[in-house]
Amino acid sequence: MNKRTDWFSEAGYGMFVHWTTHTLPEKGEKKDYFKAVEDFDIDTFVSQVVASGAKFLFFTATHADMKVPFPLPELDEIVPNHTSRRDLIGELSDRLAEHGIRLMLYFNGEGVTDPEWQTATKFKDDIYPHAEFCYRVTEAISKKYGKKIHGWWIDCCYEPPICGGRGVRYDYKRYAEALRAGNPDSIVAFNFRGVEPWGCEWGRGISDYQAGEENDIKFLPEHRFSGEGDTQWFALCWMDDFWVHEKEGTPTPQHENQRVLDYIKEIKSKGGVFAYNVAPYQEGHISAPTMEQLKWLSDKI
C-alpha cells in the first residue's frame, strides 16, 4: 500500500481553507486581492489553526482566478499581474511548522472567472496547451517550496460525463510528476468526481488519496485504503459558509458539535482522514462561531 500517506492517516484530522479572490471581509469594503494578501493577518490565522487542533492545513493557491498569494515569475510570464509581492504561502509554511502542522495546497487551473488566463492558455480552444501550462505552473510552485509543501488537492479533473468531462485534457502521470517536482513525498489527489458520490477508477495508481468532496458529513470508510481507486480514504466538507465566504453575514457551523465529533472519531477509527473546510474573512481570520466549534472539538478528537 501507498506509504506516502502514513503521516496523513496518523494525523486523521485537519483544516481546509478556501481563501480566494472572491472572499469578503468581515467589515468594510472588499479589498483588491493583492492588497488583501499584503494585509492578511497571519498572526491571528495561525493562532486559530493551532487552537483548532488541526494536524494539517490545506490553503488556496488558486481558485476561480489564477491569482496566487506569492511571487512566481513563471506565472508572470504567462499572464502579468497575477502574483503577489508577499510570500504568504512561505510564511504560512514556516509558521505552521513551528507547531508541527503540515501545509498543503489547493489548486484549480481552470480560471473560470479569469479570461486573461483562459485566453493565454487556450482553455476553450485546444485542451492540450492549457494542460501544459498547468504542469508548468504547478512544477514551478513545487520547486519553489520543496519540502515546505506536503501535498496537493487538484480541482476540476472531472471524468466524463461530469461537467463535460474536462479532466480528459490532463495526463495525470505527467501532472503528478509536476506536483512532486520539489518534493517526491508530496501526497496528491485529483478531484475526478466532484461532490459525492465517489467511486472513480480513473487515475488508479496516480492519486495518493481520494478527493472526497462532500456536502454533508455522512460518508464513512470501510478501511484506510477504501478510497476511490484503493487510495487513502479522505473526506472534505464545507462546515460553515458554502466553501468560500462570498456572501455577507457571519460564517456559522452547519452541524452540531457532537455530530461533528462522532463523525470524525468514526473516520479516524478506521484509518481515514477528515478535513474541516472553513471560509475565513478577507482579513485572514475565522469567524467567532466557527472557532467556538473548532475549539470545542480540539481537545476531544
CSV table of C-alpha atoms in Angstrom, one decimal:
chain,number,residue,atom,x,y,z
A,1,MET,CA,0.0,0.0,0.0
A,2,ASN,CA,1.0,3.6,-0.5
A,3,LYS,CA,3.4,4.7,2.3
A,4,ARG,CA,3.3,8.4,1.4
A,5,THR,CA,0.0,8.8,3.3
A,6,ASP,CA,1.2,7.2,6.5
A,7,TRP,CA,1.6,10.5,8.3
A,8,PHE,CA,-1.8,11.7,6.8
A,9,SER,CA,-3.7,8.7,8.2
A,10,GLU,CA,-2.0,9.1,11.6
A,11,ALA,CA,-3.0,12.8,11.6
A,12,GLY,CA,-6.6,11.9,10.9
A,13,TYR,CA,-8.0,15.5,11.1
A,14,GLY,CA,-7.1,18.8,9.7
A,15,MET,CA,-8.4,22.0,8.2
A,16,PHE,CA,-9.1,23.0,4.6
A,17,VAL,CA,-9.3,26.7,3.7
A,18,HIS,CA,-10.9,28.5,0.7
A,19,TRP,CA,-9.5,32.0,0.9
A,20,THR,CA,-9.8,33.4,-2.6
A,21,THR,CA,-10.2,36.5,-4.8
A,22,HIS,CA,-14.0,36.2,-4.1
A,23,THR,CA,-13.6,36.2,-0.3
A,24,LEU,CA,-15.4,39.1,1.5
A,25,PRO,CA,-14.2,40.9,4.6
A,26,GLU,CA,-15.9,40.8,8.0
A,27,LYS,CA,-16.1,44.6,8.0
A,28,GLY,CA,-15.7,47.4,5.5
A,29,GLU,CA,-15.1,47.4,1.7
A,30,LYS,CA,-13.7,44.4,-0.1
A,31,LYS,CA,-10.0,45.0,-0.9
A,32,ASP,CA,-8.2,44.2,-4.1
A,33,TYR,CA,-6.9,40.6,-3.8
A,34,PHE,CA,-3.2,41.6,-3.7
A,35,LYS,CA,-3.8,44.3,-1.1
A,36,ALA,CA,-5.7,41.6,0.9
A,37,VAL,CA,-2.6,39.3,0.6
A,38,GLU,CA,-0.4,42.1,1.9
A,39,ASP,CA,-2.7,42.8,4.9
A,40,PHE,CA,-3.5,39.1,5.7
A,41,ASP,CA,-3.4,38.7,9.5
A,42,ILE,CA,-1.1,35.7,9.7
A,43,ASP,CA,-0.7,36.0,13.5
A,44,THR,CA,-4.4,35.6,14.2
A,45,PHE,CA,-4.9,33.0,11.5
A,46,VAL,CA,-2.0,30.7,12.6
A,47,SER,CA,-3.1,31.0,16.3
A,48,GLN,CA,-6.6,29.9,15.2
A,49,VAL,CA,-5.4,27.0,13.2
A,50,VAL,CA,-3.3,25.9,16.2
A,51,ALA,CA,-6.3,26.3,18.6
A,52,SER,CA,-8.4,24.2,16.2
A,53,GLY,CA,-6.3,21.1,16.9
A,54,ALA,CA,-5.8,20.6,13.1
A,55,LYS,CA,-2.7,18.5,12.2
A,56,PHE,CA,-2.6,19.8,8.7
A,57,LEU,CA,-3.8,22.7,6.7
A,58,PHE,CA,-4.8,23.0,3.0
A,59,PHE,CA,-4.6,26.6,1.8
A,60,THR,CA,-5.8,28.1,-1.5
A,61,ALA,CA,-3.1,28.6,-4.2
A,62,THR,CA,-5.7,29.4,-6.9
A,63,HIS,CA,-9.4,29.1,-7.2
A,64,ALA,CA,-11.7,31.0,-9.6
A,65,ASP,CA,-8.9,33.3,-10.7
A,66,MET,CA,-5.3,32.3,-11.5
A,67,LYS,CA,-4.0,34.8,-9.0
A,68,VAL,CA,-1.6,33.5,-6.3
A,69,PRO,CA,-0.6,34.8,-2.9
A,70,PHE,CA,3.1,34.5,-3.5
A,71,PRO,CA,5.7,35.6,-6.1
A,72,LEU,CA,6.0,33.3,-9.1
A,73,PRO,CA,7.9,34.6,-12.2
A,74,GLU,CA,6.8,31.5,-14.2
A,75,LEU,CA,3.1,32.6,-13.9
A,76,ASP,CA,4.0,36.3,-14.6
A,77,GLU,CA,5.5,35.1,-17.9
A,78,ILE,CA,2.1,33.7,-18.9
A,79,VAL,CA,-0.2,36.3,-17.5
A,80,PRO,CA,1.2,39.5,-15.9
A,81,ASN,CA,-0.1,40.9,-12.6
A,82,HIS,CA,-1.3,37.6,-11.3
A,83,THR,CA,1.2,37.2,-8.4
A,84,SER,CA,1.7,39.0,-5.1
A,85,ARG,CA,4.8,40.5,-3.6
A,86,ARG,CA,4.3,39.0,-0.2
A,87,ASP,CA,5.1,35.3,0.0
A,88,LEU,CA,2.1,34.3,2.1
A,89,ILE,CA,2.5,30.6,1.4
A,90,GLY,CA,6.1,30.6,2.5
A,91,GLU,CA,5.2,32.5,5.7
A,92,LEU,CA,2.4,30.1,6.5
A,93,SER,CA,4.5,27.0,6.0
A,94,ASP,CA,7.2,28.3,8.3
A,95,ARG,CA,4.8,29.5,11.0
A,96,LEU,CA,2.7,26.3,10.9
A,97,ALA,CA,5.8,24.1,11.0
A,98,GLU,CA,6.7,25.6,14.4
A,99,HIS,CA,3.6,23.9,15.7
A,100,GLY,CA,4.1,20.6,13.8
A,101,ILE,CA,1.3,21.4,11.3
A,102,ARG,CA,1.9,20.5,7.7
A,103,LEU,CA,0.8,22.8,4.9
A,104,MET,CA,-0.7,21.6,1.6
A,105,LEU,CA,-2.1,23.4,-1.4
A,106,TYR,CA,-5.5,23.6,-3.2
A,107,PHE,CA,-5.0,24.3,-6.9
A,108,ASN,CA,-7.6,24.9,-9.6
A,109,GLY,CA,-6.1,25.6,-13.0
A,110,GLU,CA,-9.3,26.4,-14.9
A,111,GLY,CA,-9.5,30.1,-14.0
A,112,VAL,CA,-13.3,30.2,-14.6
A,113,THR,CA,-13.5,33.9,-13.8
A,114,ASP,CA,-10.2,34.8,-15.3
A,115,PRO,CA,-10.5,35.5,-19.0
A,116,GLU,CA,-6.8,36.6,-19.3
A,117,TRP,CA,-5.6,33.2,-18.1
A,118,GLN,CA,-8.1,31.3,-20.2
A,119,THR,CA,-7.1,33.2,-23.3
A,120,ALA,CA,-3.4,32.9,-22.7
A,121,THR,CA,-3.7,29.1,-22.2
A,122,LYS,CA,-6.2,28.5,-25.0
A,123,PHE,CA,-8.5,26.9,-22.4
A,124,LYS,CA,-11.6,27.0,-24.6
A,125,ASP,CA,-9.8,26.3,-27.9
A,126,ASP,CA,-7.4,23.4,-27.5
A,127,ILE,CA,-7.3,21.3,-24.4
A,128,TYR,CA,-3.6,20.3,-24.6
A,129,PRO,CA,-1.9,23.7,-24.3
A,130,HIS,CA,-3.9,24.5,-21.2
A,131,ALA,CA,-2.8,21.3,-19.6
A,132,GLU,CA,0.9,22.1,-20.3
A,133,PHE,CA,0.5,25.5,-18.7
A,134,CYS,CA,-0.9,23.8,-15.6
A,135,TYR,CA,2.0,21.4,-15.4
A,136,ARG,CA,4.4,24.4,-15.9
A,137,VAL,CA,2.9,26.5,-13.1
A,138,THR,CA,2.5,23.7,-10.5
A,139,GLU,CA,6.0,22.4,-11.2
A,140,ALA,CA,7.3,25.9,-10.6
A,141,ILE,CA,5.4,26.1,-7.3
A,142,SER,CA,6.6,22.7,-6.2
A,143,LYS,CA,10.2,23.6,-6.9
A,144,LYS,CA,9.8,26.9,-5.2
A,145,TYR,CA,8.7,25.5,-1.9
A,146,GLY,CA,10.2,22.0,-2.0
A,147,LYS,CA,9.5,20.1,1.2
A,148,LYS,CA,7.7,23.0,2.8
A,149,ILE,CA,4.6,21.8,0.9
A,150,HIS,CA,3.5,18.3,1.9
A,151,GLY,CA,0.7,17.7,-0.6
A,152,TRP,CA,-1.8,18.9,-3.2
A,153,TRP,CA,-5.6,18.8,-3.9
A,154,ILE,CA,-6.2,19.4,-7.6
A,155,ASP,CA,-9.7,20.5,-8.5
A,156,CYS,CA,-11.8,20.2,-11.8
A,157,CYS,CA,-10.3,17.0,-13.1
A,158,TYR,CA,-13.8,15.7,-13.8
A,159,GLU,CA,-14.2,12.4,-15.7
A,160,PRO,CA,-16.9,12.1,-18.4
A,161,PRO,CA,-19.8,12.8,-18.2
A,162,ILE,CA,-19.3,15.1,-15.1
A,163,CYS,CA,-19.1,18.8,-16.0
A,164,GLY,CA,-18.4,17.9,-19.6
A,165,GLY,CA,-15.5,15.6,-18.7
A,166,ARG,CA,-13.0,18.5,-18.6
A,167,GLY,CA,-10.4,16.2,-16.9
A,168,VAL,CA,-9.7,14.5,-20.2
A,169,ARG,CA,-7.3,17.3,-21.0
A,170,TYR,CA,-4.8,16.1,-18.4
A,171,ASP,CA,-2.1,13.5,-18.5
A,172,TYR,CA,-2.3,12.6,-14.8
A,173,LYS,CA,1.1,10.8,-14.6
A,174,ARG,CA,2.7,14.0,-16.0
A,175,TYR,CA,0.7,16.2,-13.7
A,176,ALA,CA,1.6,14.2,-10.6
A,177,GLU,CA,5.3,14.4,-11.6
A,178,ALA,CA,5.0,18.2,-11.8
A,179,LEU,CA,3.3,18.4,-8.4
A,180,ARG,CA,6.1,16.3,-6.9
A,181,ALA,CA,9.0,18.0,-8.7
A,182,GLY,CA,10.1,19.8,-5.5
A,183,ASN,CA,9.1,17.1,-3.0
A,184,PRO,CA,8.8,13.5,-4.1
A,185,ASP,CA,7.0,12.7,-0.9
A,186,SER,CA,4.1,15.1,-1.6
A,187,ILE,CA,0.7,13.4,-1.5
A,188,VAL,CA,-1.6,14.2,-4.4
A,189,ALA,CA,-5.3,14.0,-5.0
A,190,PHE,CA,-7.2,14.8,-8.2
A,191,ASN,CA,-10.9,15.7,-7.9
A,192,PHE,CA,-12.3,13.3,-10.6
A,193,ARG,CA,-15.9,13.1,-9.4
A,194,GLY,CA,-16.6,16.5,-7.9
A,195,VAL,CA,-19.1,16.4,-5.0
A,196,GLU,CA,-20.4,12.9,-4.0
A,197,PRO,CA,-20.9,10.1,-4.9
A,198,TRP,CA,-17.4,8.9,-5.2
A,199,GLY,CA,-16.1,5.7,-6.8
A,200,CYS,CA,-14.0,6.8,-9.8
A,201,GLU,CA,-11.4,4.3,-11.1
A,202,TRP,CA,-9.8,6.9,-13.3
A,203,GLY,CA,-6.3,7.7,-12.3
A,204,ARG,CA,-5.8,4.5,-10.4
A,205,GLY,CA,-2.2,4.4,-9.1
A,206,ILE,CA,-1.8,8.2,-9.6
A,207,SER,CA,-3.7,9.7,-6.7
A,208,ASP,CA,-2.4,9.0,-3.2
A,209,TYR,CA,-5.7,9.8,-1.5
A,210,GLN,CA,-9.2,10.4,-2.8
A,211,ALA,CA,-10.5,14.0,-3.2
A,212,GLY,CA,-13.5,13.1,-1.1
A,213,GLU,CA,-15.6,16.2,-1.6
A,214,GLU,CA,-19.0,16.1,0.2
A,215,ASN,CA,-21.9,18.4,1.0
A,216,ASP,CA,-22.8,16.6,4.2
A,217,ILE,CA,-20.9,14.7,6.9
A,218,LYS,CA,-22.3,11.3,6.0
A,219,PHE,CA,-19.7,9.1,4.2
A,220,LEU,CA,-17.5,6.7,6.1
A,221,PRO,CA,-14.6,4.5,5.2
A,222,GLU,CA,-14.6,0.7,5.1
A,223,HIS,CA,-10.9,0.8,6.0
A,224,ARG,CA,-7.9,3.1,5.4
A,225,PHE,CA,-7.4,2.3,1.7
A,226,SER,CA,-11.1,2.2,0.7
A,227,GLY,CA,-10.9,5.5,-1.1
A,228,GLU,CA,-11.7,5.5,-4.8
A,229,GLY,CA,-9.0,3.6,-6.7
A,230,ASP,CA,-7.9,1.9,-3.5
A,231,THR,CA,-6.4,5.1,-2.2
A,232,GLN,CA,-6.2,6.6,1.3
A,233,TRP,CA,-9.7,7.4,2.4
A,234,PHE,CA,-10.3,11.1,2.8
A,235,ALA,CA,-13.4,13.3,3.1
A,236,LEU,CA,-13.7,17.1,2.8
A,237,CYS,CA,-16.8,19.0,3.7
A,238,TRP,CA,-17.8,22.7,3.9
A,239,MET,CA,-18.6,23.3,7.5
A,240,ASP,CA,-19.6,27.0,7.8
A,241,ASP,CA,-20.1,29.0,4.6
A,242,PHE,CA,-20.5,27.2,1.3
A,243,TRP,CA,-16.8,26.7,0.6
A,244,VAL,CA,-16.0,30.5,0.2
A,245,HIS,CA,-17.1,33.5,2.3
A,246,GLU,CA,-18.6,35.3,-0.7
A,247,LYS,CA,-22.0,36.3,0.8
A,248,GLU,CA,-22.5,38.8,3.5
A,249,GLY,CA,-23.1,37.5,7.0
A,250,THR,CA,-21.3,35.5,9.6
A,251,PRO,CA,-20.0,32.1,8.7
A,252,THR,CA,-21.7,29.7,11.2
A,253,PRO,CA,-21.3,25.9,11.7
A,254,GLN,CA,-23.9,23.9,9.8
A,255,HIS,CA,-23.7,20.9,12.1
A,256,GLU,CA,-24.0,20.4,15.9
A,257,ASN,CA,-20.8,19.8,17.8
A,258,GLN,CA,-21.5,16.3,18.9
A,259,ARG,CA,-22.4,15.1,15.4
A,260,VAL,CA,-19.2,16.5,14.0
A,261,LEU,CA,-17.1,14.9,16.8
A,262,ASP,CA,-18.8,11.5,16.4
A,263,TYR,CA,-18.2,11.6,12.6
A,264,ILE,CA,-14.5,12.5,12.9
A,265,LYS,CA,-13.9,9.8,15.5
A,266,GLU,CA,-15.6,7.2,13.4
A,267,ILE,CA,-13.4,8.1,10.4
A,268,LYS,CA,-10.2,8.1,12.4
A,269,SER,CA,-11.0,4.7,14.0
A,270,LYS,CA,-10.9,3.2,10.5
A,271,GLY,CA,-7.7,4.9,9.4
A,272,GLY,CA,-9.5,7.6,7.3
A,273,VAL,CA,-8.9,11.3,7.3
A,274,PHE,CA,-11.3,14.3,7.5
A,275,ALA,CA,-10.7,17.9,6.6
A,276,TYR,CA,-13.0,20.6,8.1
A,277,ASN,CA,-13.4,23.3,5.4
A,278,VAL,CA,-13.6,26.9,6.8
A,279,ALA,CA,-14.3,30.1,4.9
A,280,PRO,CA,-12.2,32.8,6.6
A,281,TYR,CA,-12.9,36.5,6.2
A,282,GLN,CA,-10.7,38.5,3.8
A,283,GLU,CA,-8.8,39.9,6.8
A,284,GLY,CA,-7.5,36.4,7.4
A,285,HIS,CA,-9.4,35.2,10.4
A,286,ILE,CA,-12.1,32.6,11.1
A,287,SER,CA,-15.5,33.7,12.4
A,288,ALA,CA,-16.2,33.5,16.1
A,289,PRO,CA,-19.0,30.9,15.8
A,290,THR,CA,-16.8,28.6,13.8
A,291,MET,CA,-13.9,29.0,16.2
A,292,GLU,CA,-16.1,28.1,19.1
A,293,GLN,CA,-16.9,24.7,17.4
A,294,LEU,CA,-13.3,24.2,16.4
A,295,LYS,CA,-12.0,24.8,20.0
A,296,TRP,CA,-14.7,22.5,21.4
A,297,LEU,CA,-13.5,19.8,19.1
A,298,SER,CA,-9.8,20.3,19.6
A,299,ASP,CA,-9.3,18.5,22.9
A,300,LYS,CA,-11.8,15.8,22.2
A,301,ILE,CA,-10.7,14.4,18.8
